[in-house]
Amino acid sequence: MPFVKVNHEKCIGCGECYKVCPSKVFVIRRGKSYPVRMDECVMCRACITHCPTNAITISHREVEKKLSRLYE
């Protein structure tokens, strides 16, 4: 289950998330951004801070799950 979510009602397909993501988690299809490589995400939040429409959010529950796996 992905922890980065894109609100496609807000997304304008500008590609900023794709440009700034060091892991290239996103692809742009049909004028919208889609997180497709969630296992590569390093949770740097660059996509969130650069999104001009605030269309990207992180599900904190999923972040906590991923972090807990790192410390097991």
PDB file of N, CA and C in Angstrom, residues 19-58:
ATOM      1  N   LYS A  19      10.757  15.768 -11.243  1.00  0.00           N
ATOM      2  CA  LYS A  19      12.059  16.434 -11.384  1.00  0.00           C
ATOM      3  C   LYS A  19      12.874  16.418 -10.094  1.00  0.00           C
ATOM      4  N   VAL A  20      12.221  16.608  -8.947  1.00  0.00           N
ATOM      5  CA  VAL A  20      12.964  16.734  -7.689  1.00  0.00           C
ATOM      6  C   VAL A  20      13.153  15.419  -6.940  1.00  0.00           C
ATOM      7  N   CYS A  21      12.434  14.394  -7.316  1.00  0.00           N
ATOM      8  CA  CYS A  21      12.520  13.119  -6.597  1.00  0.00           C
ATOM      9  C   CYS A  21      13.853  12.424  -6.906  1.00  0.00           C
ATOM     10  N   PRO A  22      14.693  12.211  -5.883  1.00  0.00           N
ATOM     11  CA  PRO A  22      15.977  11.550  -6.127  1.00  0.00           C
ATOM     12  C   PRO A  22      15.827  10.074  -6.497  1.00  0.00           C
ATOM     13  N   SER A  23      14.691   9.488  -6.178  1.00  0.00           N
ATOM     14  CA  SER A  23      14.464   8.066  -6.449  1.00  0.00           C
ATOM     15  C   SER A  23      13.606   7.819  -7.680  1.00  0.00           C
ATOM     16  N   LYS A  24      13.151   8.898  -8.308  1.00  0.00           N
ATOM     17  CA  LYS A  24      12.288   8.797  -9.500  1.00  0.00           C
ATOM     18  C   LYS A  24      11.082   7.895  -9.241  1.00  0.00           C
ATOM     19  N   VAL A  25      10.403   8.181  -8.132  1.00  0.00           N
ATOM     20  CA  VAL A  25       9.216   7.429  -7.735  1.00  0.00           C
ATOM     21  C   VAL A  25       8.048   7.703  -8.678  1.00  0.00           C
ATOM     22  N   PHE A  26       7.997   8.905  -9.252  1.00  0.00           N
ATOM     23  CA  PHE A  26       6.833   9.345 -10.024  1.00  0.00           C
ATOM     24  C   PHE A  26       6.999   9.174 -11.529  1.00  0.00           C
ATOM     25  N   VAL A  27       5.862   8.999 -12.193  1.00  0.00           N
ATOM     26  CA  VAL A  27       5.769   9.101 -13.647  1.00  0.00           C
ATOM     27  C   VAL A  27       4.619  10.050 -13.947  1.00  0.00           C
ATOM     28  N   ILE A  28       4.678  10.684 -15.099  1.00  0.00           N
ATOM     29  CA  ILE A  28       3.597  11.561 -15.537  1.00  0.00           C
ATOM     30  C   ILE A  28       2.874  10.845 -16.673  1.00  0.00           C
ATOM     31  N   ARG A  29       1.591  10.616 -16.474  1.00  0.00           N
ATOM     32  CA  ARG A  29       0.757   9.948 -17.487  1.00  0.00           C
ATOM     33  C   ARG A  29      -0.551  10.699 -17.631  1.00  0.00           C
ATOM     34  N   ARG A  30      -0.950  10.901 -18.855  1.00  0.00           N
ATOM     35  CA  ARG A  30      -2.221  11.570 -19.153  1.00  0.00           C
ATOM     36  C   ARG A  30      -2.379  12.863 -18.352  1.00  0.00           C
ATOM     37  N   GLY A  31      -1.273  13.608 -18.222  1.00  0.00           N
ATOM     38  CA  GLY A  31      -1.318  14.901 -17.564  1.00  0.00           C
ATOM     39  C   GLY A  31      -1.430  14.868 -16.054  1.00  0.00           C
ATOM     40  N   LYS A  32      -1.125  13.736 -15.439  1.00  0.00           N
ATOM     41  CA  LYS A  32      -1.185  13.610 -13.982  1.00  0.00           C
ATOM     42  C   LYS A  32       0.046  12.850 -13.489  1.00  0.00           C
ATOM     43  N   SER A  33       0.397  13.089 -12.233  1.00  0.00           N
ATOM     44  CA  SER A  33       1.530  12.412 -11.615  1.00  0.00           C
ATOM     45  C   SER A  33       1.055  11.155 -10.888  1.00  0.00           C
ATOM     46  N   TYR A  34       1.846  10.095 -11.021  1.00  0.00           N
ATOM     47  CA  TYR A  34       1.526   8.832 -10.353  1.00  0.00           C
ATOM     48  C   TYR A  34       2.772   8.293  -9.650  1.00  0.00           C
ATOM     49  N   PRO A  35       2.677   7.989  -8.351  1.00  0.00           N
ATOM     50  CA  PRO A  35       3.798   7.337  -7.674  1.00  0.00           C
ATOM     51  C   PRO A  35       3.781   5.847  -8.012  1.00  0.00           C
ATOM     52  N   VAL A  36       4.812   5.380  -8.706  1.00  0.00           N
ATOM     53  CA  VAL A  36       4.809   3.990  -9.171  1.00  0.00           C
ATOM     54  C   VAL A  36       5.932   3.140  -8.585  1.00  0.00           C
ATOM     55  N   ARG A  37       6.921   3.763  -8.010  1.00  0.00           N
ATOM     56  CA  ARG A  37       8.044   3.009  -7.441  1.00  0.00           C
ATOM     57  C   ARG A  37       8.137   3.278  -5.938  1.00  0.00           C
ATOM     58  N   MET A  38       7.089   2.955  -5.226  1.00  0.00           N
ATOM     59  CA  MET A  38       7.013   3.291  -3.811  1.00  0.00           C
ATOM     60  C   MET A  38       8.110   2.634  -2.981  1.00  0.00           C
ATOM     61  N   ASP A  39       8.565   1.470  -3.382  1.00  0.00           N
ATOM     62  CA  ASP A  39       9.622   0.807  -2.622  1.00  0.00           C
ATOM     63  C   ASP A  39      10.957   1.533  -2.736  1.00  0.00           C
ATOM     64  N   GLU A  40      11.071   2.461  -3.691  1.00  0.00           N
ATOM     65  CA  GLU A  40      12.296   3.242  -3.867  1.00  0.00           C
ATOM     66  C   GLU A  40      12.267   4.562  -3.102  1.00  0.00           C
ATOM     67  N   CYS A  41      11.128   4.948  -2.567  1.00  0.00           N
ATOM     68  CA  CYS A  41      10.970   6.236  -1.885  1.00  0.00           C
ATOM     69  C   CYS A  41      11.859   6.303  -0.644  1.00  0.00           C
ATOM     70  N   VAL A  42      12.595   7.421  -0.507  1.00  0.00           N
ATOM     71  CA  VAL A  42      13.456   7.626   0.663  1.00  0.00           C
ATOM     72  C   VAL A  42      12.836   8.612   1.651  1.00  0.00           C
ATOM     73  N   MET A  43      11.592   8.984   1.413  1.00  0.00           N
ATOM     74  CA  MET A  43      10.812   9.863   2.298  1.00  0.00           C
ATOM     75  C   MET A  43      11.480  11.214   2.550  1.00  0.00           C
ATOM     76  N   CYS A  44      12.094  11.770   1.522  1.00  0.00           N
ATOM     77  CA  CYS A  44      12.757  13.062   1.679  1.00  0.00           C
ATOM     78  C   CYS A  44      11.774  14.230   1.648  1.00  0.00           C
ATOM     79  N   ARG A  45      10.572  13.989   1.170  1.00  0.00           N
ATOM     80  CA  ARG A  45       9.486  14.975   1.104  1.00  0.00           C
ATOM     81  C   ARG A  45       9.720  16.092   0.085  1.00  0.00           C
ATOM     82  N   ALA A  46      10.709  15.941  -0.785  1.00  0.00           N
ATOM     83  CA  ALA A  46      10.962  16.962  -1.806  1.00  0.00           C
ATOM     84  C   ALA A  46       9.750  17.135  -2.710  1.00  0.00           C
ATOM     85  N   CYS A  47       9.075  16.053  -3.020  1.00  0.00           N
ATOM     86  CA  CYS A  47       7.892  16.126  -3.881  1.00  0.00           C
ATOM     87  C   CYS A  47       6.811  16.993  -3.243  1.00  0.00           C
ATOM     88  N   ILE A  48       6.644  16.853  -1.942  1.00  0.00           N
ATOM     89  CA  ILE A  48       5.617  17.615  -1.227  1.00  0.00           C
ATOM     90  C   ILE A  48       5.960  19.093  -1.204  1.00  0.00           C
ATOM     91  N   THR A  49       7.208  19.417  -0.908  1.00  0.00           N
ATOM     92  CA  THR A  49       7.582  20.828  -0.790  1.00  0.00           C
ATOM     93  C   THR A  49       7.626  21.547  -2.127  1.00  0.00           C
ATOM     94  N   HIS A  50       7.828  20.818  -3.225  1.00  0.00           N
ATOM     95  CA  HIS A  50       7.895  21.454  -4.541  1.00  0.00           C
ATOM     96  C   HIS A  50       6.579  21.449  -5.309  1.00  0.00           C
ATOM     97  N   CYS A  51       5.592  20.726  -4.844  1.00  0.00           N
ATOM     98  CA  CYS A  51       4.308  20.664  -5.552  1.00  0.00           C
ATOM     99  C   CYS A  51       3.591  22.010  -5.433  1.00  0.00           C
ATOM    100  N   PRO A  52       3.343  22.692  -6.555  1.00  0.00           N
ATOM    101  CA  PRO A  52       2.731  24.021  -6.494  1.00  0.00           C
ATOM    102  C   PRO A  52       1.259  24.020  -6.098  1.00  0.00           C
ATOM    103  N   THR A  53       0.603  22.869  -6.168  1.00  0.00           N
ATOM    104  CA  THR A  53      -0.824  22.814  -5.835  1.00  0.00           C
ATOM    105  C   THR A  53      -1.111  22.005  -4.569  1.00  0.00           C
ATOM    106  N   ASN A  54      -0.070  21.611  -3.865  1.00  0.00           N
ATOM    107  CA  ASN A  54      -0.219  20.801  -2.645  1.00  0.00           C
ATOM    108  C   ASN A  54      -1.031  19.532  -2.883  1.00  0.00           C
ATOM    109  N   ALA A  55      -0.765  18.882  -4.002  1.00  0.00           N
ATOM    110  CA  ALA A  55      -1.514  17.685  -4.376  1.00  0.00           C
ATOM    111  C   ALA A  55      -0.938  16.404  -3.778  1.00  0.00           C
ATOM    112  N   ILE A  56       0.249  16.486  -3.187  1.00  0.00           N
ATOM    113  CA  ILE A  56       0.923  15.289  -2.693  1.00  0.00           C
ATOM    114  C   ILE A  56       0.907  15.262  -1.171  1.00  0.00           C
ATOM    115  N   THR A  57       0.539  14.112  -0.633  1.00  0.00           N
ATOM    116  CA  THR A  57       0.540  13.924   0.817  1.00  0.00           C
ATOM    117  C   THR A  57       1.206  12.598   1.150  1.00  0.00           C
ATOM    118  N   ILE A  58       1.582  12.473   2.403  1.00  0.00           N
ATOM    119  CA  ILE A  58       2.138  11.215   2.896  1.00  0.00           C
ATOM    120  C   ILE A  58       1.205  10.678   3.960  1.00  0.00           C
TER     121      ILE A  58
END
